Every structure is written in C-alpha cells, then in structure tokens.
Coordinates of C-alpha atoms and ligand atoms in Angstrom, one line a residue:
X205 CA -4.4 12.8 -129.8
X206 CA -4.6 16.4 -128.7
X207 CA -3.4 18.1 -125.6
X208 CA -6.1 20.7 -125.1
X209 CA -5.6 23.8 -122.9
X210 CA -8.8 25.8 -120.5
X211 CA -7.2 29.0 -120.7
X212 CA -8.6 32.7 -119.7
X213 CA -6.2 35.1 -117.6
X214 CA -9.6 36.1 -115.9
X215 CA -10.5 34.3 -112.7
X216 CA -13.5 32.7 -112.1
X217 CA -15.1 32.8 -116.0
X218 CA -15.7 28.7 -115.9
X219 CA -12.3 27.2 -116.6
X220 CA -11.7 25.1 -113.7
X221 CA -15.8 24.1 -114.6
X222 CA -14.8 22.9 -117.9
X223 CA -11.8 21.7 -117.7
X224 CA -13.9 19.4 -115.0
X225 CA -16.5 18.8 -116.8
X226 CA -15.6 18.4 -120.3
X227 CA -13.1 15.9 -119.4
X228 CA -15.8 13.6 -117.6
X229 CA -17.9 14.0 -120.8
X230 CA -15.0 13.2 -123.0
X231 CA -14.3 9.8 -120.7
X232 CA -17.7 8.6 -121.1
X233 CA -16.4 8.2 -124.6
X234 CA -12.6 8.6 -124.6
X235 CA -9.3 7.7 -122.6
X236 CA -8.6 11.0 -120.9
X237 CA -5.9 12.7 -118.4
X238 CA -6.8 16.1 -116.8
X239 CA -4.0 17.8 -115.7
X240 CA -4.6 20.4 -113.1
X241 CA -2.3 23.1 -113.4
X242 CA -3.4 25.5 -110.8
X243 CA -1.7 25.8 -107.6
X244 CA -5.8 26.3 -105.9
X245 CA -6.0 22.6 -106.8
X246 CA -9.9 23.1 -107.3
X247 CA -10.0 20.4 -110.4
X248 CA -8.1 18.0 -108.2
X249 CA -10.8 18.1 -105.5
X250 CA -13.7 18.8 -108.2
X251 CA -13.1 14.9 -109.2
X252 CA -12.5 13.4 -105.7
X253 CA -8.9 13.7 -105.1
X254 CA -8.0 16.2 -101.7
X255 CA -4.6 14.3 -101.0
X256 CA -3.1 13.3 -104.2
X257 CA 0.4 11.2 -103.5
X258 CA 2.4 12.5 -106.5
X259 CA 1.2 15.9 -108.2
X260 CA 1.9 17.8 -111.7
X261 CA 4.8 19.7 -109.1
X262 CA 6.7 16.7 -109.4
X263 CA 6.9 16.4 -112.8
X264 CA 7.7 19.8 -113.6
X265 CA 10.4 19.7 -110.7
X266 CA 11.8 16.5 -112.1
X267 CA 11.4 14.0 -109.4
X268 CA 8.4 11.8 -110.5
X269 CA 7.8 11.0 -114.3
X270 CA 4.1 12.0 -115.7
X271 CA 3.2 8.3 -115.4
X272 CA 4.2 8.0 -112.0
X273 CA 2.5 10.8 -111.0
X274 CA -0.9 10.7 -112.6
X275 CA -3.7 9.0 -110.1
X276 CA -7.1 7.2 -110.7
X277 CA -10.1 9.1 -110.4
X278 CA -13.2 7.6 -109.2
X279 CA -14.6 7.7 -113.1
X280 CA -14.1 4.9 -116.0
X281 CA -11.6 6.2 -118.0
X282 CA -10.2 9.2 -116.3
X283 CA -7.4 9.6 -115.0
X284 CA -5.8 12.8 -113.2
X285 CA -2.7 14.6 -112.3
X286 CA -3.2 16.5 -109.3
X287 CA -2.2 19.8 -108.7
X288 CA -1.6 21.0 -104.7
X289 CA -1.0 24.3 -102.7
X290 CA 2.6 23.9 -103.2
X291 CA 2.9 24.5 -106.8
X292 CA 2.0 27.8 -105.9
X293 CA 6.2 27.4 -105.7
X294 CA 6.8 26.4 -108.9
X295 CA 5.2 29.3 -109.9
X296 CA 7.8 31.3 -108.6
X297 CA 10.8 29.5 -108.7
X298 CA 10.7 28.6 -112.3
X299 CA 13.6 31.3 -113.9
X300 CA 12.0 32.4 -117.7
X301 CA 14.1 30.7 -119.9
X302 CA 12.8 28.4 -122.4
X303 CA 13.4 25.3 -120.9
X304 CA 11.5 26.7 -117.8
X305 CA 8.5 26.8 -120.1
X306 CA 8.9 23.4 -121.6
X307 CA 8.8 21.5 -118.3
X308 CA 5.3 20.3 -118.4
X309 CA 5.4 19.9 -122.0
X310 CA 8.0 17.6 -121.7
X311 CA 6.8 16.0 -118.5
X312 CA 3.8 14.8 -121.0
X313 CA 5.3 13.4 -123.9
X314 CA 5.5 9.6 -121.8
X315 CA 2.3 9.6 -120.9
X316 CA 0.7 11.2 -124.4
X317 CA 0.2 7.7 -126.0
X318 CA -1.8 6.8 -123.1
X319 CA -4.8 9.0 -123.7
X320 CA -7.1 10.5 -126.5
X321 CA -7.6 13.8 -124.6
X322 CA -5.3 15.2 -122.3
X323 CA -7.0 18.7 -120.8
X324 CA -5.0 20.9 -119.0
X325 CA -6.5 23.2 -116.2
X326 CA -4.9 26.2 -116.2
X327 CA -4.5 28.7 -113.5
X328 CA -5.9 32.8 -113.8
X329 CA -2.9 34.8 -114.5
X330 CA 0.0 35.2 -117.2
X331 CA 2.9 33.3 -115.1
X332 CA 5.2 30.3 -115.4
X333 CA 2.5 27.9 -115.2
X334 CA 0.5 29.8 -117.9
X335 CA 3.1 29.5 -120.3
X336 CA 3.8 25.9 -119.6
X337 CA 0.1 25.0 -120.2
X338 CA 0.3 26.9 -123.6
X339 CA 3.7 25.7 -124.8
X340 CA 2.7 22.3 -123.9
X341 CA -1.2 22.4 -125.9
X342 CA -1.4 21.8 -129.1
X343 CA -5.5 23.5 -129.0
X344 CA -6.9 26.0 -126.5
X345 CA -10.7 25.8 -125.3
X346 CA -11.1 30.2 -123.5
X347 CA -14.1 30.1 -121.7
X348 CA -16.0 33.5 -121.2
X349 CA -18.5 34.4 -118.9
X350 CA -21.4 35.5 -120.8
X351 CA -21.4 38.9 -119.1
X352 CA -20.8 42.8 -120.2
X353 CA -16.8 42.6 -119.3
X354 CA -16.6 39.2 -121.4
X355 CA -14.5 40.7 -124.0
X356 CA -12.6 42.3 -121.7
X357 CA -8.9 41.3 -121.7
X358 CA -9.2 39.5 -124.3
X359 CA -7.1 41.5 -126.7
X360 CA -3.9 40.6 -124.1
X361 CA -4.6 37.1 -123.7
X362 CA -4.5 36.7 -128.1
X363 CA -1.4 38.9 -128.1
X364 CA 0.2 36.3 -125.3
X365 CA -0.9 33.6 -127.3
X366 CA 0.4 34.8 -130.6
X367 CA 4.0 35.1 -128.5
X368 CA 4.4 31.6 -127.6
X369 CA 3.0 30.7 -131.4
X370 CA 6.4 32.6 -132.0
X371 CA 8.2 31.2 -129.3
X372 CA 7.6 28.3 -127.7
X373 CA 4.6 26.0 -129.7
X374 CA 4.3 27.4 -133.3
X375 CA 1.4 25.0 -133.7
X376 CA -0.9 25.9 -131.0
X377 CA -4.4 26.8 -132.1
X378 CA -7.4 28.0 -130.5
X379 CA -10.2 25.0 -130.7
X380 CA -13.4 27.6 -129.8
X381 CA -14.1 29.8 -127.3
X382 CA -17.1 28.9 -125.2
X383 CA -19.6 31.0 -124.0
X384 CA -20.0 30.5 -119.9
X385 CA -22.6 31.2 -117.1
X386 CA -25.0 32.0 -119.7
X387 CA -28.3 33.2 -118.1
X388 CA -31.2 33.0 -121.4
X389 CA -33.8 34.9 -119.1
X390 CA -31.8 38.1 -119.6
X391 CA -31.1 40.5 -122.0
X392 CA -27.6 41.0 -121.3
X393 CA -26.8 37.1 -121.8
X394 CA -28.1 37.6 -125.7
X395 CA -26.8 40.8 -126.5
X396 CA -23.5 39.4 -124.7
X397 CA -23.9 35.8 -126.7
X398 CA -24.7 38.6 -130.1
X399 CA -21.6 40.3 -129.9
X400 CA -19.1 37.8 -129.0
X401 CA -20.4 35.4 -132.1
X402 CA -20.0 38.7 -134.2
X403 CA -16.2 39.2 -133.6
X404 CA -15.4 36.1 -133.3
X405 CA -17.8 33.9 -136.2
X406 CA -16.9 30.3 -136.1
X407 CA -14.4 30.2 -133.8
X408 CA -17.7 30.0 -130.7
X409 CA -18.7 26.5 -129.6
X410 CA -22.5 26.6 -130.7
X411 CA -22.4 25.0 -127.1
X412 CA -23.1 27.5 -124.8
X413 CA -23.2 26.6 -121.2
X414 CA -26.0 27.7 -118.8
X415 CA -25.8 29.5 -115.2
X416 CA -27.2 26.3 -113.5
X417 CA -26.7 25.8 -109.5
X418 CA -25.5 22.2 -110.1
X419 CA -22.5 23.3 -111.9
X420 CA -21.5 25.2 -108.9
X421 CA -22.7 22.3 -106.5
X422 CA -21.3 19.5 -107.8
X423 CA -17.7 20.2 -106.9
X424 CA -18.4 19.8 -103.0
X425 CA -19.4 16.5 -103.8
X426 CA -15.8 15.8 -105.3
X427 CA -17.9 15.0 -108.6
X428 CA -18.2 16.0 -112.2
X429 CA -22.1 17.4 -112.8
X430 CA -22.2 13.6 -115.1
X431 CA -21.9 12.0 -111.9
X432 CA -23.8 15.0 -109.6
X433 CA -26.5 15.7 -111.2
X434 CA -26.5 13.6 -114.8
X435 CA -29.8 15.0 -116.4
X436 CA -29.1 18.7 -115.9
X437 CA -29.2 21.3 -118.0
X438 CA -25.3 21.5 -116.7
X439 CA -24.2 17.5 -117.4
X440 CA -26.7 17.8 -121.2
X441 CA -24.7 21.1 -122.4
X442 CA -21.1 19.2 -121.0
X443 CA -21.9 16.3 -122.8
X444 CA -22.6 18.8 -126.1
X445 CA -19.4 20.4 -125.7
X446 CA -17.2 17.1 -125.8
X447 CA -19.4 16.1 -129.1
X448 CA -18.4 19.2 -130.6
X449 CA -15.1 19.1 -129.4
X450 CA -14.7 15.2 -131.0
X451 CA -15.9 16.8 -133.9
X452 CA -13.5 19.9 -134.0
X453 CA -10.9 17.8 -133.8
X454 CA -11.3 15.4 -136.3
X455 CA -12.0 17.9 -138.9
X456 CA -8.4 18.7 -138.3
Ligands
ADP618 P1 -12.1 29.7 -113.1 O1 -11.5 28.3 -113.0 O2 -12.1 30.3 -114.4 O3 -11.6 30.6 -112.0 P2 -14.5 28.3 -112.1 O4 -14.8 27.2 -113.0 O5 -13.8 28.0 -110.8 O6 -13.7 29.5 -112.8 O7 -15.9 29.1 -111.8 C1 -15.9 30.2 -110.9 C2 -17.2 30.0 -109.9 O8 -18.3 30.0 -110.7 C3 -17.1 28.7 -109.2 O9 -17.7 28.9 -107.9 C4 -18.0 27.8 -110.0 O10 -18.7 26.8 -109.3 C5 -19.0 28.8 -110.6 N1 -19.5 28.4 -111.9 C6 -18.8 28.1 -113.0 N2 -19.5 27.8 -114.1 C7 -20.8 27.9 -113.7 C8 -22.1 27.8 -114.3 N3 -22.2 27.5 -115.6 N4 -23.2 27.9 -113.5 C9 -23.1 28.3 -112.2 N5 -21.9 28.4 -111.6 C10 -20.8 28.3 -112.3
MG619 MG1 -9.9 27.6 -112.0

C-alpha cells in the first residue's frame, strides 16, 4: 500500500494539518504510520507525542531500524515516527549523493508491510529531507492555501518533482492537490478555488478544506480534529478527504 507524501515548499499552506489529520481519518479505517519529517516536529506533538524515545533521525542516521523507532499514538490504528529538533542536523549533514536521498526510503521498506497508508509530513523548503520524502513516496498529496499567491511557486515545486521522477523515484505521482484554508464567505476563496480547478482539472481533491478555528486549535490539545472536535466542519471535510483518497488509490 502506498507511501503518500504532504508536500508544498511554502510554509504554513496546511501540510503539517493534513498530514495530521488525514492520517487520523485514514486510521478510523486503515493501518496507518505518519512519518514526521520536519525537524519543527509539529505532527509529532499534533498527535500527542512531545518526547518521542526513537525518532525518523535514527533511522535516516542508521542507528535504530524503522520498526524500532516508530511509537504508539494515543489513536487505534496509528502509529507514528517522530520527528525532533535535532533533525534539523540531518538536514545539513546529509552530503547530496543518491544514497543521501534514499535513506528514508530505505529506512521504510521493513516497516511497509505493516501499514495500508504510510503519510509522510514533510518539512517547507527544497533540502535533504525534501528529497528523501519524495524519493521515498510513491503519490504526493500538495496542499494550497486557497489564497491569491496559491499558485505561486508552484511551477518550481513541479519542475523539482519532475527531477527526482528522473532521478531518484521514476514512479512518483501526484495523488491531488487540495485546496486549504478555504474561506466560502469570500470572494477571493471562489475565484481562488475557480482558477486553480481550471489549470489543474482533475488533478484537485473535490474536497476542499475550510478555514475553521478547530483545525488550528486542536493541535494544543496533542489531538487530531477527529478526536478535538469530531463533528466539525474541520473532522467532516478530513474524513472526505481519506474517502477520496481510498478511492484515488484504488482506481490505480
Ligand atoms: P505547514 O505544515 O504547511 O507549514 P500548517 O499545517 O502548520 O502548515 O498550518 C499553518 C498554520 O495554519 C497553523 O497554525 C495551522 O494550525 C493553521 N491552519 C492550517 N490549516 C487550517 C485550516 N483549515 N483552518 C484554520 N487554520 C489552519
Ligand atoms: Mg508543517
């Protein structure tokens, strides 16, 4: 089953949100493993876990296997490996050969059989880290915030995409791209919603996730919005998005 990158260079556009989210939604159905890949360690704490033992550093750096690593989380069927401030390190230590840029794709293959869904939570930015979420994905979910820079970017982030197609993971696809923070009382939300749908056609979620101030709550609690806040607009378009993304991926 797939290994499914959040990916957008931008900060701050909803990854870390979905990554978070989706994955609960997907384990109220699924065996899942989120993998948080950025050194801010946000996902980590977003589904309870502050002080991790093992993290997704130790398997890149080759001194805990993925199955050693990956903790519990406090929800049925999802199970987490933990990113901390010190992969910030990694980050810069990692040389840019190939095999630099296979670590974590490697560091998964043990634990793959173990899960349906394994999401990857990757960090803003085109570094070392970046490239080992997309060599190691075999489908990318890029979140945009539904605002007037949305497409902004966007061009670079294909083009680095299309390189490590050529490169490093010459099956790596793009699952959808999902609109974010998506505010239906204004104008620019639409026009914004309008004109991504336009250039990109099928390739948008028809899920589109609102602005809601439960998303942005529920991580202080160290819980998904399913957990936080489970009829919100929020935890009803989370739980859409993992039915569509079921769905997308057993169409192949
Ligand atoms: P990224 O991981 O791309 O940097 P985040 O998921 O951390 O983005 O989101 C950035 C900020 O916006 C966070 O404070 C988060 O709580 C908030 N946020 C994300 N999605 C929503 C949403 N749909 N509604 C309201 N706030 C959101
Ligand atoms: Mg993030």
């Amino acid at each position: 089953m797939p290994i499914i990158g959040v990916i957008n260079q931008k900060g701050g556009v909803g990854k870390t949100t979905t990554a978070v989210n989706l994955s609960a939604a997907l384990a109220e159905r699924r065996n899942v493993l989120l993998v948080d890949l950025d050194p801010q360690a946000n996902a980590s704490s977003g589904v309870g876990l502050t002080e991790p033992e093992r993290t997704v550093y130790d398997v890149i750096a080759g001194r805990a296997s993925a199955r050693q690593a990956v903790s519990r989380t406090a929800t049925a069927q999802l199970d987490l490996l933990a990113a901390s401030a010190d992969l910030a390190g990694a980050a810069v230590e990692l040389d840019a050969s190939r095999d630099s840029m296979l670590l974590l794709a490697r560091g998964l293959i043990g634990v793959r059989p173990n899960y349906d869904f394994i999401v990857i939570d990757a960090p803003p930015s085109v570094g070392a880290l970046t490239l080992n979420a997309l060599a190691a994905a075999d489908l990318l979910i890029v979140p945009l915030q539904t605002e007037y820079y949305a497409l902004e970017g966007i061009a670079s982030m294909m083009e680095t995409i299309e390189r490590v197609r050529g490169s490093l993971n010459s099956d790596l696809r793009i699952l959808g791209i999902l609109l974010t923070m998506y505010d239906g009382r204004t104008r620019l939300s639409q026009e914004v919603e309008e004109n991504v749908r336009r250039h990109f056609g099928e390739l948008v979620f028809d899920t589109v996730i609102p602005r809601t101030v439960r998303l942005a709550e529920a991580p202080s609690y160290g819980q998904s919005v399913l957990d936080y806040a489970p009829t919100s607009h929020g935890a009803v378009a989370y739980q859409a998005l993992a039915e569509e993304v079921i769905e997308r991926v057993s169409q192949g």
